[in-house]
Short mmCIF file of C-alpha atoms in Angstrom, two decimals:
data_model
loop_
_atom_site.label_atom_id
_atom_site.label_comp_id
_atom_site.label_asym_id
_atom_site.label_seq_id
_atom_site.Cartn_x
_atom_site.Cartn_y
_atom_site.Cartn_z
CA MET A 1 -29.82 -12.97 17.50
CA LEU A 2 -27.94 -12.16 14.29
CA THR A 3 -26.21 -8.80 14.60
CA PHE A 4 -26.57 -6.07 11.97
CA ALA A 5 -22.80 -6.22 11.45
CA ALA A 6 -22.95 -9.93 10.76
CA ALA A 7 -25.77 -9.50 8.28
CA THR A 8 -23.81 -6.79 6.52
CA ALA A 9 -20.90 -9.15 6.26
CA GLY A 10 -23.16 -11.68 4.49
CA PHE A 11 -23.91 -14.01 7.43
CA SER A 12 -27.54 -14.77 8.09
CA ALA A 13 -29.72 -16.97 10.29
CA ALA A 14 -31.86 -17.62 7.23
CA PRO A 15 -31.42 -20.70 5.08
CA VAL A 16 -29.66 -20.14 1.75
CA ARG A 17 -31.52 -20.35 -1.46
CA ALA A 18 -28.64 -21.47 -3.66
CA ASN A 19 -30.38 -21.58 -7.03
CA PRO A 20 -33.18 -19.04 -6.81
CA VAL A 21 -35.96 -18.84 -9.41
CA PHE A 22 -37.88 -15.57 -9.61
CA ARG A 23 -41.38 -15.16 -11.00
CA GLU A 24 -40.63 -11.45 -11.61
CA ASN A 25 -37.50 -9.43 -12.25
CA PRO A 26 -35.72 -9.01 -8.83
CA PHE A 27 -33.79 -5.91 -9.87
CA THR A 28 -36.77 -3.64 -9.90
CA LEU A 29 -34.92 -1.03 -7.73
CA GLY A 30 -31.99 -0.63 -10.12
CA VAL A 31 -28.29 -0.48 -9.35
CA ALA A 32 -25.94 2.08 -7.89
CA SER A 33 -22.32 2.70 -6.83
CA GLY A 34 -20.88 5.00 -4.30
CA ASP A 35 -18.00 6.35 -2.15
CA PRO A 36 -15.34 6.01 -4.89
CA LEU A 37 -11.70 5.67 -3.80
CA PRO A 38 -8.64 5.52 -6.05
CA GLY A 39 -8.71 1.76 -6.03
CA GLY A 40 -12.24 0.83 -5.46
CA VAL A 41 -15.96 1.62 -5.16
CA VAL A 42 -19.12 0.23 -3.47
CA LEU A 43 -21.61 -1.54 -5.77
CA TRP A 44 -25.27 -1.66 -4.60
CA THR A 45 -28.50 -3.36 -5.50
CA ARG A 46 -31.44 -4.75 -3.64
CA LEU A 47 -33.55 -7.82 -4.62
CA ALA A 48 -37.21 -6.81 -4.78
CA PRO A 49 -39.42 -8.64 -7.29
CA GLU A 50 -42.46 -7.07 -5.63
CA PRO A 51 -41.01 -3.74 -4.55
CA LEU A 52 -44.19 -2.41 -3.04
CA ALA A 53 -45.10 -5.43 -0.94
CA VAL A 54 -46.74 -3.99 2.09
CA ASP A 55 -44.69 -6.07 4.52
CA GLY A 56 -41.50 -4.33 3.33
CA SER A 57 -39.94 -7.64 2.10
CA GLY A 58 -39.92 -6.60 -1.56
CA GLY A 59 -41.58 -9.96 -2.33
CA MET A 60 -38.54 -11.94 -1.10
CA ALA A 61 -38.84 -14.97 1.16
CA GLN A 62 -36.93 -15.19 4.44
CA ARG A 63 -33.95 -16.81 2.77
CA ALA A 64 -30.46 -15.61 1.94
CA VAL A 65 -29.67 -15.43 -1.78
CA PRO A 66 -26.23 -15.44 -3.34
CA VAL A 67 -25.82 -12.50 -5.74
CA GLU A 68 -22.89 -12.42 -8.17
CA TRP A 69 -21.36 -9.10 -9.20
CA GLN A 70 -18.96 -8.15 -11.98
CA ILE A 71 -17.15 -5.00 -12.79
CA ALA A 72 -15.57 -4.55 -16.23
CA ARG A 73 -13.49 -2.17 -18.33
CA ASP A 74 -16.15 -2.08 -21.06
CA PRO A 75 -19.95 -1.98 -21.14
CA ARG A 76 -20.21 -5.35 -22.84
CA PHE A 77 -18.17 -7.08 -20.10
CA ARG A 78 -15.56 -8.48 -22.46
CA GLN A 79 -12.86 -7.30 -20.06
CA VAL A 80 -14.02 -8.24 -16.57
CA GLU A 81 -11.75 -6.72 -14.00
CA ARG A 82 -13.15 -8.15 -10.79
CA ALA A 83 -16.04 -10.45 -9.81
CA GLY A 84 -17.43 -11.93 -6.64
CA THR A 85 -20.44 -13.12 -4.77
CA VAL A 86 -22.33 -11.49 -1.88
CA ARG A 87 -25.22 -12.93 0.10
CA ALA A 88 -28.37 -10.82 0.08
CA THR A 89 -30.00 -11.44 3.43
CA PRO A 90 -33.51 -10.91 4.74
CA GLU A 91 -31.96 -9.10 7.68
CA LEU A 92 -30.88 -6.28 5.29
CA ALA A 93 -34.00 -6.46 3.01
CA HIS A 94 -31.88 -8.42 0.52
CA ALA A 95 -29.65 -5.39 -0.17
CA VAL A 96 -26.20 -5.90 -1.59
CA HIS A 97 -23.17 -3.71 -0.69
CA ALA A 98 -20.08 -5.12 -2.57
CA GLU A 99 -16.96 -3.22 -1.65
CA VAL A 100 -14.72 -3.71 -4.66
CA GLY A 101 -10.95 -3.09 -4.53
CA GLY A 102 -7.99 -3.53 -6.81
CA LEU A 103 -9.25 -1.11 -9.50
CA GLU A 104 -7.23 1.40 -11.49
CA PRO A 105 -7.49 5.02 -10.23
CA GLY A 106 -9.41 7.60 -12.17
CA ARG A 107 -11.02 5.43 -14.76
CA GLU A 108 -14.47 4.38 -15.88
CA TYR A 109 -15.96 0.95 -15.23
CA TRP A 110 -19.23 -0.82 -15.89
CA TYR A 111 -20.87 -3.27 -13.41
CA ARG A 112 -23.81 -5.64 -13.10
CA PHE A 113 -25.33 -8.29 -10.84
CA ARG A 114 -26.79 -11.77 -11.30
CA ALA A 115 -29.25 -13.65 -9.05
CA GLY A 116 -30.20 -17.03 -10.29
CA ARG A 117 -30.80 -16.60 -14.02
CA GLU A 118 -31.70 -12.94 -13.69
CA LEU A 119 -29.31 -10.13 -14.75
CA SER A 120 -29.47 -6.61 -13.41
CA PRO A 121 -29.25 -3.48 -15.56
CA VAL A 122 -25.70 -2.25 -16.19
CA GLY A 123 -24.33 0.64 -14.19
CA ARG A 124 -21.42 2.93 -14.94
CA THR A 125 -19.02 4.13 -12.25
CA ARG A 126 -15.63 5.86 -11.93
CA THR A 127 -12.94 5.53 -9.41
CA ALA A 128 -11.33 8.56 -7.77
CA PRO A 129 -7.92 9.76 -9.13
CA ALA A 130 -4.78 8.57 -7.34
CA ALA A 131 -3.93 10.71 -4.26
CA ASP A 132 -0.98 12.37 -6.06
CA ALA A 133 -2.69 12.77 -9.40
CA THR A 134 -3.26 16.17 -10.92
CA PRO A 135 -6.41 15.80 -13.01
CA GLU A 136 -7.19 18.63 -15.44
CA GLN A 137 -10.70 18.83 -14.04
CA VAL A 138 -13.27 17.19 -11.78
CA ARG A 139 -16.92 17.56 -12.72
CA PHE A 140 -19.57 16.64 -10.26
CA GLY A 141 -23.28 17.26 -9.64
CA PHE A 142 -25.12 17.83 -6.40
CA ALA A 143 -28.75 17.54 -5.53
CA SER A 144 -31.23 17.12 -2.62
CA CYS A 145 -34.86 17.08 -1.67
CA GLN A 146 -36.88 14.72 -3.84
CA ASN A 147 -40.48 14.54 -2.67
CA TYR A 148 -42.17 11.83 -4.67
CA ALA A 149 -45.66 13.27 -4.15
CA ASP A 150 -44.71 16.79 -5.10
CA GLY A 151 -43.32 16.10 -8.52
CA TYR A 152 -41.54 13.96 -11.05
CA PHE A 153 -37.83 13.36 -10.86
CA THR A 154 -37.18 14.51 -14.35
CA ALA A 155 -34.18 16.51 -13.19
CA PHE A 156 -32.39 13.26 -12.27
CA ARG A 157 -32.82 12.00 -15.84
CA HIS A 158 -31.07 15.17 -17.05
CA LEU A 159 -28.30 14.76 -14.41
CA ALA A 160 -27.76 11.19 -15.66
CA GLU A 161 -27.05 12.66 -19.12
CA ASP A 162 -24.67 15.36 -17.85
CA ASP A 163 -21.64 13.00 -17.76
CA VAL A 164 -20.38 13.88 -14.32
CA ASP A 165 -17.59 12.08 -12.44
CA LEU A 166 -19.58 12.03 -9.18
CA VAL A 167 -23.03 12.91 -7.75
CA VAL A 168 -23.21 14.27 -4.17
CA HIS A 169 -26.64 13.86 -2.60
CA LEU A 170 -27.15 16.20 0.39
CA GLY A 171 -30.18 14.66 1.99
CA ASP A 172 -33.97 14.39 1.95
CA TYR A 173 -33.69 11.26 -0.18
CA ILE A 174 -37.16 10.37 0.94
CA TYR A 175 -39.84 12.32 2.76
CA GLU A 176 -41.30 10.61 5.77
CA GLY A 177 -44.83 12.16 5.85
CA GLY A 178 -48.02 10.92 4.50
CA ASN A 179 -48.56 13.05 1.33
CA VAL A 180 -51.21 12.36 -1.23
CA GLY A 181 -50.41 15.34 -3.48
CA SER A 182 -52.46 16.00 -6.64
CA ILE A 183 -50.43 14.52 -9.45
CA GLY A 184 -51.05 10.76 -8.91
CA ARG A 185 -47.89 10.01 -6.95
CA ALA A 186 -49.28 9.55 -3.44
CA HIS A 187 -46.88 8.30 -0.77
CA LEU A 188 -46.81 4.61 0.21
CA PRO A 189 -47.60 3.77 2.91
CA ALA A 190 -50.31 6.36 3.09
CA ALA A 191 -49.45 7.50 6.63
CA GLU A 192 -46.26 8.85 8.09
CA CYS A 193 -43.30 6.47 8.43
CA PHE A 194 -42.38 5.19 11.91
CA SER A 195 -41.50 1.46 11.64
CA LEU A 196 -38.82 -0.31 9.66
CA THR A 197 -41.55 -1.72 7.40
CA ASP A 198 -42.90 1.84 6.72
CA TYR A 199 -39.44 3.13 5.76
CA ARG A 200 -38.66 0.13 3.62
CA VAL A 201 -41.84 0.50 1.62
CA ARG A 202 -41.24 4.25 1.18
CA TYR A 203 -37.72 3.69 -0.14
CA SER A 204 -38.99 1.01 -2.52
CA GLN A 205 -41.47 3.44 -3.88
CA TYR A 206 -38.93 6.22 -4.40
CA LYS A 207 -36.23 3.84 -5.82
CA SER A 208 -38.72 2.45 -8.30
CA ASP A 209 -38.65 5.81 -10.06
CA PRO A 210 -36.91 5.31 -13.45
CA ASP A 211 -35.28 8.77 -13.44
CA LEU A 212 -33.71 8.31 -10.04
CA GLN A 213 -32.48 4.88 -11.16
CA ALA A 214 -30.94 6.33 -14.29
CA SER A 215 -29.01 8.89 -12.25
CA HIS A 216 -27.70 6.23 -9.87
CA ALA A 217 -26.66 4.00 -12.76
CA ALA A 218 -24.79 6.82 -14.59
CA ALA A 219 -22.16 7.79 -11.96
CA PRO A 220 -21.03 6.99 -8.37
CA TRP A 221 -22.91 8.81 -5.60
CA VAL A 222 -21.77 10.12 -2.25
CA VAL A 223 -24.77 10.35 0.09
CA VAL A 224 -25.59 11.88 3.44
CA LEU A 225 -28.91 12.21 5.10
CA ASP A 226 -30.69 15.32 6.36
CA ASP A 227 -34.00 15.39 8.28
CA HIS A 228 -36.73 13.87 6.24
CA GLU A 229 -35.05 10.47 6.17
CA ILE A 230 -36.27 10.33 9.76
CA ASP A 231 -38.48 13.23 10.82
CA ASN A 232 -38.72 16.95 9.83
CA ASN A 233 -36.19 19.06 11.74
CA TRP A 234 -35.00 16.36 14.07
CA ALA A 235 -31.96 17.20 16.18
CA ASP A 236 -29.79 14.54 17.80
CA ASP A 237 -31.98 12.52 20.17
CA LEU A 238 -35.11 14.64 19.62
CA ASP A 239 -37.59 14.49 16.81
CA GLY A 240 -39.06 17.59 15.16
CA GLY A 241 -41.59 17.96 17.95
CA ASP A 242 -38.92 17.84 20.69
CA VAL A 243 -39.94 14.29 21.68
CA GLY A 244 -37.08 11.95 22.51
CA GLY A 245 -36.61 8.86 24.69
CA ALA A 246 -37.18 5.29 23.62
CA GLU A 247 -39.86 6.21 21.10
CA PHE A 248 -37.68 8.37 18.92
CA ALA A 249 -34.61 6.17 19.45
CA ALA A 250 -36.64 3.20 17.98
CA ARG A 251 -37.67 5.33 15.08
CA ARG A 252 -34.02 6.33 14.46
CA VAL A 253 -32.96 2.67 14.49
CA ALA A 254 -35.58 1.82 11.83
CA ALA A 255 -34.99 4.84 9.61
CA LEU A 256 -31.14 4.52 9.66
CA LYS A 257 -31.29 0.82 8.94
CA ALA A 258 -33.54 1.46 5.89
CA TYR A 259 -31.34 4.27 4.75
CA TYR A 260 -28.31 2.04 4.76
CA GLU A 261 -30.16 -0.75 3.05
CA ASN A 262 -31.07 1.54 0.14
CA THR A 263 -27.87 3.54 -0.41
CA PRO A 264 -24.37 2.69 -1.70
CA LEU A 265 -22.57 3.16 1.58
CA ARG A 266 -19.54 1.37 2.92
CA ARG A 267 -19.62 -0.90 6.01
CA THR A 268 -18.00 1.83 7.98
CA SER A 269 -21.34 3.68 7.72
CA MET A 270 -23.63 0.84 8.83
CA PRO A 271 -25.78 1.91 11.78
CA SER A 272 -25.06 0.88 15.33
CA GLY A 273 -28.52 1.13 16.98
CA PRO A 274 -29.69 4.70 16.60
CA ASP A 275 -26.24 6.03 15.48
CA MET A 276 -24.60 6.10 12.08
CA GLN A 277 -21.10 7.24 10.99
CA LEU A 278 -21.70 9.48 8.07
CA TYR A 279 -19.05 12.26 8.16
CA ARG A 280 -16.17 11.22 5.95
CA ARG A 281 -13.64 12.55 3.44
CA LEU A 282 -13.04 11.67 -0.17
CA ARG A 283 -10.05 12.92 -2.06
CA TYR A 284 -9.82 13.58 -5.77
CA GLY A 285 -6.16 13.82 -6.34
CA THR A 286 -4.62 17.22 -5.71
CA LEU A 287 -7.67 19.00 -7.18
CA ALA A 288 -10.45 18.54 -4.62
CA ASP A 289 -11.21 17.20 -1.12
CA PHE A 290 -14.91 16.39 -0.32
CA ASN A 291 -15.54 16.81 3.39
CA VAL A 292 -19.01 15.28 3.90
CA VAL A 293 -20.49 16.56 7.17
CA ASP A 294 -23.45 15.42 9.26
CA THR A 295 -25.52 18.28 10.65
CA ARG A 296 -28.27 16.19 12.33
CA GLN A 297 -26.85 13.60 14.73
CA TYR A 298 -24.67 15.86 16.87
CA ARG A 299 -26.40 19.20 16.91
CA ASP A 300 -28.02 20.94 19.87
CA ASN A 301 -31.77 21.40 19.70
CA GLN A 302 -33.00 24.32 17.59
CA ALA A 303 -32.95 27.58 19.51
CA CYS A 304 -36.08 29.50 20.70
CA GLY A 305 -38.51 26.75 19.78
CA ASP A 306 -37.35 26.44 16.11
CA GLY A 307 -39.12 28.25 13.24
CA ARG A 308 -38.32 31.76 12.13
CA ARG A 309 -37.39 34.04 14.95
CA ILE A 310 -36.58 37.71 15.75
CA ASP A 311 -34.18 38.57 18.60
CA CYS A 312 -33.37 34.98 19.57
CA GLU A 313 -30.40 35.38 21.92
CA ASP A 314 -29.89 31.59 22.33
CA ARG A 315 -28.72 31.30 18.71
CA LEU A 316 -25.64 33.38 19.77
CA ASP A 317 -24.66 31.05 22.58
CA PRO A 318 -21.08 29.88 21.91
CA ALA A 319 -21.77 26.63 23.84
CA ARG A 320 -24.22 25.51 21.13
CA THR A 321 -22.98 23.17 18.39
CA MET A 322 -24.13 22.14 14.96
CA LEU A 323 -21.45 19.45 14.26
CA GLY A 324 -20.43 18.35 17.75
CA ALA A 325 -16.86 18.87 19.08
CA ALA A 326 -15.35 15.71 17.49
CA GLN A 327 -16.73 16.37 14.02
CA GLU A 328 -15.87 20.10 14.15
CA SER A 329 -12.20 19.29 15.02
CA TRP A 330 -12.12 16.57 12.32
CA LEU A 331 -13.38 19.06 9.74
CA LEU A 332 -11.00 21.94 10.60
CA ASP A 333 -7.98 19.61 10.91
CA GLY A 334 -8.79 18.04 7.51
CA LEU A 335 -9.22 21.42 5.87
CA SER A 336 -5.96 22.77 7.23
CA ASP A 337 -4.00 19.61 6.22
CA ALA A 338 -5.51 19.27 2.82
CA PRO A 339 -3.09 19.42 -0.19
CA ALA A 340 -5.98 19.84 -2.60
CA THR A 341 -6.71 23.07 -4.41
CA TRP A 342 -10.41 23.07 -3.57
CA LYS A 343 -11.63 22.23 -0.08
CA VAL A 344 -15.28 21.28 -0.40
CA MET A 345 -17.72 20.97 2.53
CA ALA A 346 -20.75 18.89 1.60
CA ASN A 347 -23.36 20.33 3.94
CA GLN A 348 -27.09 19.83 4.53
CA ILE A 349 -28.51 23.23 5.58
CA PHE A 350 -27.32 26.60 4.45
CA MET A 351 -24.44 28.25 6.20
CA MET A 352 -24.79 31.82 4.86
CA GLN A 353 -26.70 34.38 6.91
CA ALA A 354 -30.25 34.80 5.55
CA ASP A 355 -32.18 37.69 6.98
CA HIS A 356 -35.85 36.94 6.16
CA GLU A 357 -37.24 40.40 7.13
CA ALA A 358 -37.24 43.59 5.11
CA GLY A 359 -35.94 46.68 6.96
CA PRO A 360 -33.80 47.00 10.05
CA VAL A 361 -35.36 44.04 11.92
CA GLN A 362 -33.63 40.75 11.32
CA ALA A 363 -35.43 37.34 11.25
CA PHE A 364 -33.60 34.08 10.96
CA GLY A 365 -34.50 30.39 10.54
CA MET A 366 -33.50 28.42 13.64
CA ASP A 367 -32.93 25.10 11.84
CA THR A 368 -30.13 26.51 9.60
CA TRP A 369 -26.62 27.64 10.63
CA ASP A 370 -28.31 31.01 11.52
CA GLY A 371 -29.74 29.21 14.57
CA TYR A 372 -26.23 28.18 15.45
CA ALA A 373 -24.54 31.53 14.66
CA ALA A 374 -21.75 31.25 17.27
CA ALA A 375 -20.85 27.81 15.99
CA ARG A 376 -20.76 29.14 12.47
CA THR A 377 -18.51 31.98 13.53
CA ARG A 378 -16.18 29.51 15.29
CA LEU A 379 -15.99 27.41 12.20
CA LEU A 380 -15.29 30.26 9.79
CA ASP A 381 -12.81 31.81 12.20
CA GLY A 382 -11.08 28.41 12.24
CA VAL A 383 -10.89 28.36 8.45
CA ARG A 384 -9.37 31.85 8.49
CA GLU A 385 -6.89 31.20 11.27
CA ARG A 386 -5.63 28.06 9.59
CA GLY A 387 -5.11 29.88 6.28
CA VAL A 388 -7.47 27.56 4.40
CA ASP A 389 -7.94 28.88 0.85
CA ASN A 390 -10.50 27.90 -1.78
CA PHE A 391 -13.10 26.94 0.82
CA VAL A 392 -16.40 26.07 -0.90
CA VAL A 393 -19.59 24.88 0.78
CA ILE A 394 -22.28 23.02 -1.21
CA THR A 395 -25.71 22.80 0.33
CA GLY A 396 -29.28 21.54 -0.15
CA ASP A 397 -32.51 21.58 1.88
CA ALA A 398 -33.89 25.05 1.14
CA HIS A 399 -35.73 24.35 -2.15
CA ARG A 400 -34.10 27.43 -3.73
CA SER A 401 -30.76 28.22 -5.24
CA VAL A 402 -28.30 30.86 -3.98
CA ALA A 403 -24.65 31.70 -4.62
CA ALA A 404 -23.15 33.67 -1.78
CA ASP A 405 -19.94 34.88 -0.18
CA LEU A 406 -19.22 33.51 3.27
CA LYS A 407 -18.25 36.44 5.41
CA ALA A 408 -16.27 36.75 8.67
CA ASN A 409 -19.06 39.11 9.79
CA PHE A 410 -22.27 38.88 7.73
CA ASP A 411 -23.55 42.18 9.17
CA ASP A 412 -20.48 44.01 7.82
CA PRO A 413 -20.18 43.69 3.99
CA ALA A 414 -16.61 45.08 4.24
CA SER A 415 -15.49 42.20 6.48
CA ALA A 416 -13.27 39.49 5.06
CA THR A 417 -14.69 36.89 2.66
CA VAL A 418 -13.80 33.43 3.95
CA GLY A 419 -15.25 31.24 1.20
CA THR A 420 -18.18 30.64 -1.10
CA GLU A 421 -21.43 28.77 -0.72
CA PHE A 422 -23.52 27.20 -3.41
CA LEU A 423 -27.05 26.36 -2.31
CA ALA A 424 -28.89 24.23 -4.87
CA THR A 425 -32.63 23.84 -5.19
CA SER A 426 -34.79 20.68 -4.73
CA ILE A 427 -35.34 18.00 -7.30
CA SER A 428 -39.10 18.15 -6.85
CA SER A 429 -39.96 19.27 -3.29
CA GLY A 430 -42.20 22.38 -3.34
CA GLY A 431 -43.73 21.80 -6.73
CA ASP A 432 -43.03 23.62 -9.95
CA GLY A 433 -41.26 26.65 -8.43
CA ALA A 434 -40.58 30.00 -10.18
CA ASP A 435 -37.68 32.12 -11.29
CA GLN A 436 -38.17 34.44 -8.33
CA ASP A 437 -40.50 34.82 -5.33
CA ALA A 438 -41.10 37.40 -2.62
CA LEU A 439 -38.69 35.80 -0.14
CA GLY A 440 -35.98 35.83 -2.82
CA GLY A 441 -36.51 39.59 -3.24
CA VAL A 442 -35.99 40.15 0.47
CA TRP A 443 -33.04 37.87 0.63
CA LEU A 444 -31.21 39.66 -2.18
CA ALA A 445 -32.13 43.12 -0.71
CA GLU A 446 -31.17 42.36 2.91
CA ASN A 447 -28.21 40.06 2.38
CA PRO A 448 -25.60 41.73 0.13
CA HIS A 449 -23.38 38.63 0.32
CA MET A 450 -25.96 36.83 -1.78
CA LYS A 451 -25.09 37.17 -5.48
CA PHE A 452 -27.68 34.98 -7.20
CA HIS A 453 -31.08 33.59 -6.36
CA ASN A 454 -33.60 31.33 -8.07
CA VAL A 455 -36.61 29.13 -7.00
CA GLN A 456 -36.97 26.73 -9.84
CA ARG A 457 -36.44 23.00 -9.40
CA GLY A 458 -33.34 21.22 -10.52
CA TYR A 459 -29.74 20.56 -9.46
CA ALA A 460 -26.24 21.99 -9.89
CA THR A 461 -23.14 20.79 -11.70
CA CYS A 462 -19.68 22.02 -10.78
CA THR A 463 -16.55 22.06 -12.94
CA LEU A 464 -13.30 22.38 -11.07
CA THR A 465 -9.82 23.11 -12.46
CA ALA A 466 -6.63 24.26 -10.74
CA ASP A 467 -7.56 27.89 -11.67
CA SER A 468 -11.31 28.14 -11.33
CA TRP A 469 -14.63 26.71 -10.13
CA ARG A 470 -17.81 27.01 -12.22
CA THR A 471 -21.27 26.10 -10.88
CA ASP A 472 -24.00 25.68 -13.45
CA TYR A 473 -27.53 25.93 -11.99
CA ARG A 474 -29.58 23.50 -14.08
CA VAL A 475 -33.33 24.08 -13.87
CA VAL A 476 -36.52 22.52 -15.14
CA PRO A 477 -39.64 24.68 -15.76
CA TYR A 478 -42.05 22.18 -14.07
CA VAL A 479 -42.16 18.97 -12.13
CA ARG A 480 -45.95 18.45 -11.71
CA ARG A 481 -45.83 16.57 -15.03
CA PRO A 482 -43.06 14.49 -16.56
CA ASP A 483 -40.54 15.16 -19.31
CA ALA A 484 -39.65 18.75 -18.63
CA PRO A 485 -36.66 20.17 -20.55
CA VAL A 486 -33.58 21.39 -18.71
CA SER A 487 -31.60 24.59 -19.14
CA THR A 488 -28.79 26.42 -17.38
CA ARG A 489 -30.24 29.36 -15.46
CA ALA A 490 -26.91 30.78 -14.45
CA SER A 491 -23.21 29.99 -14.28
CA VAL A 492 -21.30 31.18 -11.26
CA TYR A 493 -17.52 31.47 -11.16
CA VAL A 494 -14.95 31.41 -8.34
CA GLU A 495 -11.26 32.09 -9.00
CA ALA A 496 -8.66 29.97 -7.20
CA GLY A 497 -7.01 32.04 -4.50
CA VAL A 498 -9.75 34.61 -4.42
CA PRO A 499 -12.56 33.74 -1.99
CA GLY A 500 -16.13 34.53 -2.95
CA VAL A 501 -18.16 34.79 -6.10
CA ALA A 502 -16.20 36.35 -8.93
CA GLN A 503 -18.83 36.39 -11.66
CA VAL A 504 -22.44 35.42 -12.29
CA SER A 505 -23.41 34.73 -15.93
CA SER A 506 -27.22 34.39 -16.50
#
């Protein structure tokens, strides 16, 4: 049997269709780039002339297809810098992951693909600065949680127009459940995803969205999954209902394979059975390090039966882990050794303490870092002990936006501030949203380390210089219909060398 690794390298048991002719455009899912390095980037596409074919094939036959790629210094491809050919194989749903090297650091490029006589749309990408470069600024966006049935992805269209160097996607790229919704964007397949075919069709549906395609084509992406790429609130070898064994392992194999097929990841992240290497580090000269963490594959099960709990002692158990010992050591070692001004942790679920209950009683969500409070303390203590400055956590998942100080002791406002967290809302999950809600009022009242809160849909952009960090919370007023305008709800500032939020400008 052909191995996944072999298929990824372009080998296939399928016969090769050397001169393919397509009845329909095979590039219906767009193009993307990702994981930029100073000298290279991953280029992605997937051949799918019938993207919603119920068998998950995208309308492709069981044949390997040679796909040419080009990357150029100009959008008209008069100065082609590199070119090559990759085989798109049925084993990988005819996805292409071209790892391009030999590029110039810190510059813009344009890329495209050809299959037979068909040309793909043109994408724009940018390599990372050289390791010793001192860029004046880095500007990136981050986003998460796009539920196709809940709303339109208009926010991605605006992000595509924001001219960022990089997009960090923090998870919930798809939602696995069967959701009909009420706006004419019902999930395909109609039922919850379990098989490889199910997940492939679901990704095809999401990736057919023109606004998501526009954002992918505008800048390189760094991606990491959260829970809905597999199952709500899964933890290591257990699904969200605490069911494990062979059944969930098979589901993980299918879901991770489909995730790899549909995202611009390097071969180092290709799944091996039910496991996938996703934590990694990307350096942007001496200005920023992006430490991408994985808070799903290595965590202990949620404490006290998951959900929102009062007086859950298990969450304080120092033996419990969110990241696993190896990843936790990797993160702390990398933070302490980093020469960069800003040490960024790209994280799926919020790290700040969030008391959900008004008054003296405290209630915490068990799926977040509150459910792993001792592990959080261990991590933040490690940041302090190593003298790590300018530590900033960016987070998704919660469908709301918060800017907060990360405290050595969240129950003591006078305790040391270790860093800053920026939680950004969902692209569409949860529907239209609002400026504030009842929970937001409780959060701001009960958690003095929280400095800003909002419940509208959107994303965040961050502008980093050697002296300061600015996060702009970009929001849309509605997602249940298309073409919403975008505005900046607030700009939040951090000063280099001074941990915590310095200013909120609304």
